[in-house]
PDB file of C-alpha atoms in Angstrom:
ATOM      1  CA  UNK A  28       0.000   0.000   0.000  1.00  0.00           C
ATOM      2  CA  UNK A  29       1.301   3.377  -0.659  1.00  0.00           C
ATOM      3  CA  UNK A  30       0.477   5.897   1.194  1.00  0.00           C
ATOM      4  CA  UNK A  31      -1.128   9.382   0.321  1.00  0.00           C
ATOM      5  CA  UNK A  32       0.974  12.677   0.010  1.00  0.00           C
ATOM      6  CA  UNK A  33      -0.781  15.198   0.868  1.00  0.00           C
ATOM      7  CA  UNK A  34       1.195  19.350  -0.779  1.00  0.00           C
ATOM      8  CA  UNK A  35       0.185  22.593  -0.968  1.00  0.00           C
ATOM      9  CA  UNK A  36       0.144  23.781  -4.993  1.00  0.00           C
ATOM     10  CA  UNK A  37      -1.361  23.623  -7.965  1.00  0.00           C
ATOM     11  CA  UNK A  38      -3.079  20.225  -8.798  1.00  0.00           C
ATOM     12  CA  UNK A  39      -2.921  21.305 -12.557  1.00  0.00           C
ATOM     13  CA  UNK A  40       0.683  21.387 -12.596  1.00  0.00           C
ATOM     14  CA  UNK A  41       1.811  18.070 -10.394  1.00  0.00           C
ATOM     15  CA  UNK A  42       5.083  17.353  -9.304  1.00  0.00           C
ATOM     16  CA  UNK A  43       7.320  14.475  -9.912  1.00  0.00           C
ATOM     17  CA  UNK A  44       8.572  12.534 -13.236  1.00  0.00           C
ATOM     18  CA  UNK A  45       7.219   9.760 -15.341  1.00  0.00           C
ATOM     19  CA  UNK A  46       3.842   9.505 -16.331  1.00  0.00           C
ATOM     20  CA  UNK A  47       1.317  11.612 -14.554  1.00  0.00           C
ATOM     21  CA  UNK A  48      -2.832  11.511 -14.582  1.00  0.00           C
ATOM     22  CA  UNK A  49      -4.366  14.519 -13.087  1.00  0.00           C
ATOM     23  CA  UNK A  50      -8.069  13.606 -11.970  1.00  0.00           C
ATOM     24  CA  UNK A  51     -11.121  15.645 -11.030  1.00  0.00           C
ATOM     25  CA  UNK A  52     -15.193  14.820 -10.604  1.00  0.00           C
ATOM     26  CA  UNK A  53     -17.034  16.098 -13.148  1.00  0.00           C
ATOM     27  CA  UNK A  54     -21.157  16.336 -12.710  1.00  0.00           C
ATOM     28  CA  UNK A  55     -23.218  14.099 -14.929  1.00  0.00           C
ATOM     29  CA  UNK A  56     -25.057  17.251 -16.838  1.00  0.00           C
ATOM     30  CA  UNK A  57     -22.306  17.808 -18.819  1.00  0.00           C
ATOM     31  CA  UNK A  58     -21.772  21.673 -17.179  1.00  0.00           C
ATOM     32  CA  UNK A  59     -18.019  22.415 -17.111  1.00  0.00           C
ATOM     33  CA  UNK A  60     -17.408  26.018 -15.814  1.00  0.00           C
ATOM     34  CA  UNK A  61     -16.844  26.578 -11.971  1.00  0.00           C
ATOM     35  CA  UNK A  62     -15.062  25.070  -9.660  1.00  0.00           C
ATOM     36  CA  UNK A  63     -11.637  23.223 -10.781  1.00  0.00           C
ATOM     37  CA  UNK A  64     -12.239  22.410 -14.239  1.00  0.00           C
ATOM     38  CA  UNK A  65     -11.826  26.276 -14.588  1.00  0.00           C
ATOM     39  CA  UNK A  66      -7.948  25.551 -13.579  1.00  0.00           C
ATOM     40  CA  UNK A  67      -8.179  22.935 -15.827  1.00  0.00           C
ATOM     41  CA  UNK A  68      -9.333  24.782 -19.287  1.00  0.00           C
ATOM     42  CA  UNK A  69      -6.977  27.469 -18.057  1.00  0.00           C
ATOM     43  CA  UNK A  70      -4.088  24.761 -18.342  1.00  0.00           C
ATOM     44  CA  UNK A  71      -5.377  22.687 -21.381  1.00  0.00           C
ATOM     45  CA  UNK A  72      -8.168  22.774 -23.430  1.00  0.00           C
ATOM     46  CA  UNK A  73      -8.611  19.223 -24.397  1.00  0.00           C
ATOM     47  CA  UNK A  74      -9.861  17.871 -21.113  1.00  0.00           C
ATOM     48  CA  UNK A  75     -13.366  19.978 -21.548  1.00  0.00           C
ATOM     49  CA  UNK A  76     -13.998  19.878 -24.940  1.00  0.00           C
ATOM     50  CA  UNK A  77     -13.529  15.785 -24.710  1.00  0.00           C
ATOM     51  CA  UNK A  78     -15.702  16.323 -21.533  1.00  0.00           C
ATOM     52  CA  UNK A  79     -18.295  17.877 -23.918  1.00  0.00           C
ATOM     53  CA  UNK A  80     -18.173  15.360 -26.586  1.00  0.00           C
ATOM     54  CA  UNK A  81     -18.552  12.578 -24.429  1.00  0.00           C
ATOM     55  CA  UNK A  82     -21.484  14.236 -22.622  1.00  0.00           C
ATOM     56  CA  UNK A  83     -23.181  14.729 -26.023  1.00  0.00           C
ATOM     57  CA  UNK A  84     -22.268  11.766 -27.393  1.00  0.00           C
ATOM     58  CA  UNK A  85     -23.703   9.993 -24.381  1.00  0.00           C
ATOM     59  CA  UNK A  86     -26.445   7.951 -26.379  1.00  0.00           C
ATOM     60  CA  UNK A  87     -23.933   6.016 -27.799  1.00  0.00           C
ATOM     61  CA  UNK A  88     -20.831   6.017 -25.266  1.00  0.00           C
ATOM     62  CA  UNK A  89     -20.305   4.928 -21.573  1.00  0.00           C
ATOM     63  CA  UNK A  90     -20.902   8.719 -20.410  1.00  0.00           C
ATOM     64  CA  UNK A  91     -22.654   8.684 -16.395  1.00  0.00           C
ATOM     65  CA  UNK A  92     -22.481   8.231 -13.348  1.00  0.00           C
ATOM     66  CA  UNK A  93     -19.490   6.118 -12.641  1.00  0.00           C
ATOM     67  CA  UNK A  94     -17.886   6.494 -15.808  1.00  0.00           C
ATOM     68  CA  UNK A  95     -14.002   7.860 -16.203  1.00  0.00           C
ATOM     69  CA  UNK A  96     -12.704  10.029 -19.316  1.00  0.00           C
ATOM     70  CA  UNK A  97      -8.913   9.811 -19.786  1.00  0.00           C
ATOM     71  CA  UNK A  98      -7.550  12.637 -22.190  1.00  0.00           C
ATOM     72  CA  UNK A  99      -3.821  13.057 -23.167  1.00  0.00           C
ATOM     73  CA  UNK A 100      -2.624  16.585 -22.840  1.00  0.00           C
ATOM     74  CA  UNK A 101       0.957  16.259 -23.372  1.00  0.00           C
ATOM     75  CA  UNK A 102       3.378  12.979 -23.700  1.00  0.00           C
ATOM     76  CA  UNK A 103       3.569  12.463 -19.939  1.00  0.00           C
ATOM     77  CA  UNK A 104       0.574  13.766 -18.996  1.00  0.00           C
ATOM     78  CA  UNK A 105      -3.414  13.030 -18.781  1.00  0.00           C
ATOM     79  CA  UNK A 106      -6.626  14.710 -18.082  1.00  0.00           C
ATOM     80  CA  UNK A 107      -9.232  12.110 -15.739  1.00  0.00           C
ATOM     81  CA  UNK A 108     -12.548  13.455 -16.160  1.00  0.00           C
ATOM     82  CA  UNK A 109     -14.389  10.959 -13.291  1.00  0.00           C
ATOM     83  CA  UNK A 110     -17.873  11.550 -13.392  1.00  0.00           C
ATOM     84  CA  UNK A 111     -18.899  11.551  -9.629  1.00  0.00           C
ATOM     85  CA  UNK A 112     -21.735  14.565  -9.065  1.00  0.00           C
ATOM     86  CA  UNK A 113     -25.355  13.987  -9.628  1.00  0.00           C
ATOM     87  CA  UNK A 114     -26.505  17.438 -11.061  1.00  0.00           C
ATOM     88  CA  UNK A 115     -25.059  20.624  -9.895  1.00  0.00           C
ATOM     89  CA  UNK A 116     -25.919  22.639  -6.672  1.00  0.00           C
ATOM     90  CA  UNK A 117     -28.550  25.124  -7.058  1.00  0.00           C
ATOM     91  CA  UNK A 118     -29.970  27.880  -4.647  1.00  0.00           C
ATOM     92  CA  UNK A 119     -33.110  25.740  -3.907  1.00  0.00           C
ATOM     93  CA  UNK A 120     -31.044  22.434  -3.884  1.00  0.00           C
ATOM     94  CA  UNK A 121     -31.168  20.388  -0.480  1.00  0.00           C
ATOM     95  CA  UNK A 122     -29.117  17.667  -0.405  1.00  0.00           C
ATOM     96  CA  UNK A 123     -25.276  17.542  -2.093  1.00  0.00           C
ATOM     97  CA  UNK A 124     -24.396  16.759  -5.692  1.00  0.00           C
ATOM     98  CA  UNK A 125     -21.823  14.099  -4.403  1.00  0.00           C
ATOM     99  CA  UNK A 126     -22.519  10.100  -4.894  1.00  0.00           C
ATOM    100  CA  UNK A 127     -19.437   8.285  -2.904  1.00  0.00           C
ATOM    101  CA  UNK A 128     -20.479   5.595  -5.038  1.00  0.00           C
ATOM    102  CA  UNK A 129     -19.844   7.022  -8.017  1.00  0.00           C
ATOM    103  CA  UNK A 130     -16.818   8.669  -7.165  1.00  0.00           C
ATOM    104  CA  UNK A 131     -15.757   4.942  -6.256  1.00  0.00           C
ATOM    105  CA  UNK A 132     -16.277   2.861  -9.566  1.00  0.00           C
ATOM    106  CA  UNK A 133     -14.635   6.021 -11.134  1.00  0.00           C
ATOM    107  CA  UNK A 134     -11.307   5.278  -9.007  1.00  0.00           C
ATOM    108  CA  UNK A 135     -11.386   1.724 -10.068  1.00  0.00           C
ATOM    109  CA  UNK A 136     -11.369   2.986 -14.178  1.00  0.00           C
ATOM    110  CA  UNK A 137      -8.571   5.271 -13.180  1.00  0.00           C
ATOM    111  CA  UNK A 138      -6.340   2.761 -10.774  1.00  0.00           C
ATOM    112  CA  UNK A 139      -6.923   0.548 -14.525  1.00  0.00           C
ATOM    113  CA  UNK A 140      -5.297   3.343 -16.337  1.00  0.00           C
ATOM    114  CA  UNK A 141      -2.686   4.064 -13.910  1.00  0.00           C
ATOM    115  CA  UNK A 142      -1.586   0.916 -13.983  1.00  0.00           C
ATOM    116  CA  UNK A 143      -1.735   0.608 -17.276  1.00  0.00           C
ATOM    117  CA  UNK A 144       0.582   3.863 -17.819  1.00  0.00           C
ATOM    118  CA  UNK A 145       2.485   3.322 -15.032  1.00  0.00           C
ATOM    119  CA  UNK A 146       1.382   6.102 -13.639  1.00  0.00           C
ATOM    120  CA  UNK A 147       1.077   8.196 -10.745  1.00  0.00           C
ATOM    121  CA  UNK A 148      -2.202  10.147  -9.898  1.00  0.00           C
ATOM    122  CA  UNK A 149      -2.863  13.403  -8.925  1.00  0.00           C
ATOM    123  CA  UNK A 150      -5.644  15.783  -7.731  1.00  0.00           C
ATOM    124  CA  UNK A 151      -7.106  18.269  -5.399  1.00  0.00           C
ATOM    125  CA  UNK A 152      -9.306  16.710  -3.236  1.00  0.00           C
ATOM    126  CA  UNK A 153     -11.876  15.504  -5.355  1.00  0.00           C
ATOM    127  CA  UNK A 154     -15.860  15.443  -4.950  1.00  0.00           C
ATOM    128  CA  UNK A 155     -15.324  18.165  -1.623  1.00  0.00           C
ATOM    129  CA  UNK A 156     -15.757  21.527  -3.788  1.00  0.00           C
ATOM    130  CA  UNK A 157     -19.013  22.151  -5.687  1.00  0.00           C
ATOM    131  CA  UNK A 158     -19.962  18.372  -5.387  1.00  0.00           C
ATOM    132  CA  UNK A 159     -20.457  18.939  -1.677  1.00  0.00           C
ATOM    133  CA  UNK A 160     -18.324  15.970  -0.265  1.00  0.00           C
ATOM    134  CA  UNK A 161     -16.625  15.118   2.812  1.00  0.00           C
ATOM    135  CA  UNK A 162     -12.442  13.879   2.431  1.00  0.00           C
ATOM    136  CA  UNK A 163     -13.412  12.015   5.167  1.00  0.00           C
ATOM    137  CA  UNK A 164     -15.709   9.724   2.968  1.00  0.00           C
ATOM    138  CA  UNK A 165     -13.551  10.424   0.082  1.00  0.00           C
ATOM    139  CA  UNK A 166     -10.276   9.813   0.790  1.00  0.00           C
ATOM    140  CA  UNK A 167     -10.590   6.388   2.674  1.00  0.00           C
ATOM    141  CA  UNK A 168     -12.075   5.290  -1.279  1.00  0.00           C
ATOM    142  CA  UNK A 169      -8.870   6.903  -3.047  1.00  0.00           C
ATOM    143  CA  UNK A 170      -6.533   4.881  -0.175  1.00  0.00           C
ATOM    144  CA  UNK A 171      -8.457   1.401  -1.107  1.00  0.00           C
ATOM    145  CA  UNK A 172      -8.875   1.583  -5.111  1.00  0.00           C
ATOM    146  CA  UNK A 173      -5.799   4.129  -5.863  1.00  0.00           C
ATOM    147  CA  UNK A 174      -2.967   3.705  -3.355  1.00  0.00           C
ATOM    148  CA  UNK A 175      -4.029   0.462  -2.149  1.00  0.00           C
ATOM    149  CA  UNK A 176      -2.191  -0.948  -5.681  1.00  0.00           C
ATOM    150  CA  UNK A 177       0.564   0.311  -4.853  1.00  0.00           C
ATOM    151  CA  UNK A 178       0.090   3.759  -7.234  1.00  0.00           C
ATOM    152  CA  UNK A 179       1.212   7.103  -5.953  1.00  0.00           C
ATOM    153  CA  UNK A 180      -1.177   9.601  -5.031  1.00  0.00           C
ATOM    154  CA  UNK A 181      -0.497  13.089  -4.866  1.00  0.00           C
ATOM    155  CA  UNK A 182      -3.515  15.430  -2.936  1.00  0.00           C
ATOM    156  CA  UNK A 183      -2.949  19.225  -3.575  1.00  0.00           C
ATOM    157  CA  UNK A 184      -4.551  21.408  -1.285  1.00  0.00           C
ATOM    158  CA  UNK A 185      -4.477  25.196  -3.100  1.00  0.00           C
ATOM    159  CA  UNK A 186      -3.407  27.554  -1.801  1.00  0.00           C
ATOM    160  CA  UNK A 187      -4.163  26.173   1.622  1.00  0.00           C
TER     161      UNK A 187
END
């Protein structure tokens, strides 16, 4: 098991050498524009315009809740688009966005890719901005399907 490392910085540029995935949860309305996706199309603009594709495209692709998007944004470098948000927060919503559930099959499709890239992973600390989540229900899911194979994880806190 390897553990978590836990930096202050910029999730959209991570540290270290080799092969690196950068993940975030996306909602499952196919909205990309607050939040850290923002950082994101600031950095690259592949990651939202696959995001938008795939979201259209959803008839006929695996696009949901659950699901993981993996876009290459540079040799050593990819975009995970996990989609882990029911909806979006709203001034008359009640309840949060967040489905643990979701955000857990979506780990298991990137711990796949990571391994298959020999990868490490990196990301702020997803599903606990808009989506409304708690790290503590998070990050005990990232420790079992991410680090738990042995794959470095990286959790940037901004500007924290």
């Amino acid at each position: 098991m390897t553990e978590i490392e836990y930096v202050r910085g910029d999730a959209t540029a991570p540290h270290g050498k080799g092969v690196r995935i950068v993940a975030h949860v996306c909602n499952d309305l196919g909205g990309w524009g607050k939040g850290f996706v923002l950082a994101v199309s600031r950095r690259w603009p592949e990651p939202e315009a696959a995001f938008r594709r795939w979201h259209r495209e959803r008839a006929a692709n695996d696009f949901g809740l659950g699901a993981a998007q993996f876009v290459q944004v540079s040799p050593q470098l990819w975009v995970a688009n996990l989609v882990g948000q029911r909806g979006i927060r709203t001034g008359r919503s009640t309840g949060v966005p967040v489905r643990y559930e979701a955000i857990d099959r979506a780990l298991g499709l990137l711990a796949e890719k990571a391994v298959e890239l020999d990868a490490s992973v990196h990301m702020p600390r997803i599903g606990c901005g808009l989506a409304g989540g708690k790290w503590e229900r998070v990050e005990p899911l990232v420790r079992e399907r991410v680090a738990g194979r042995g794959i470095p994880v990286t959790v940037y806190d901004f500007g924290a």
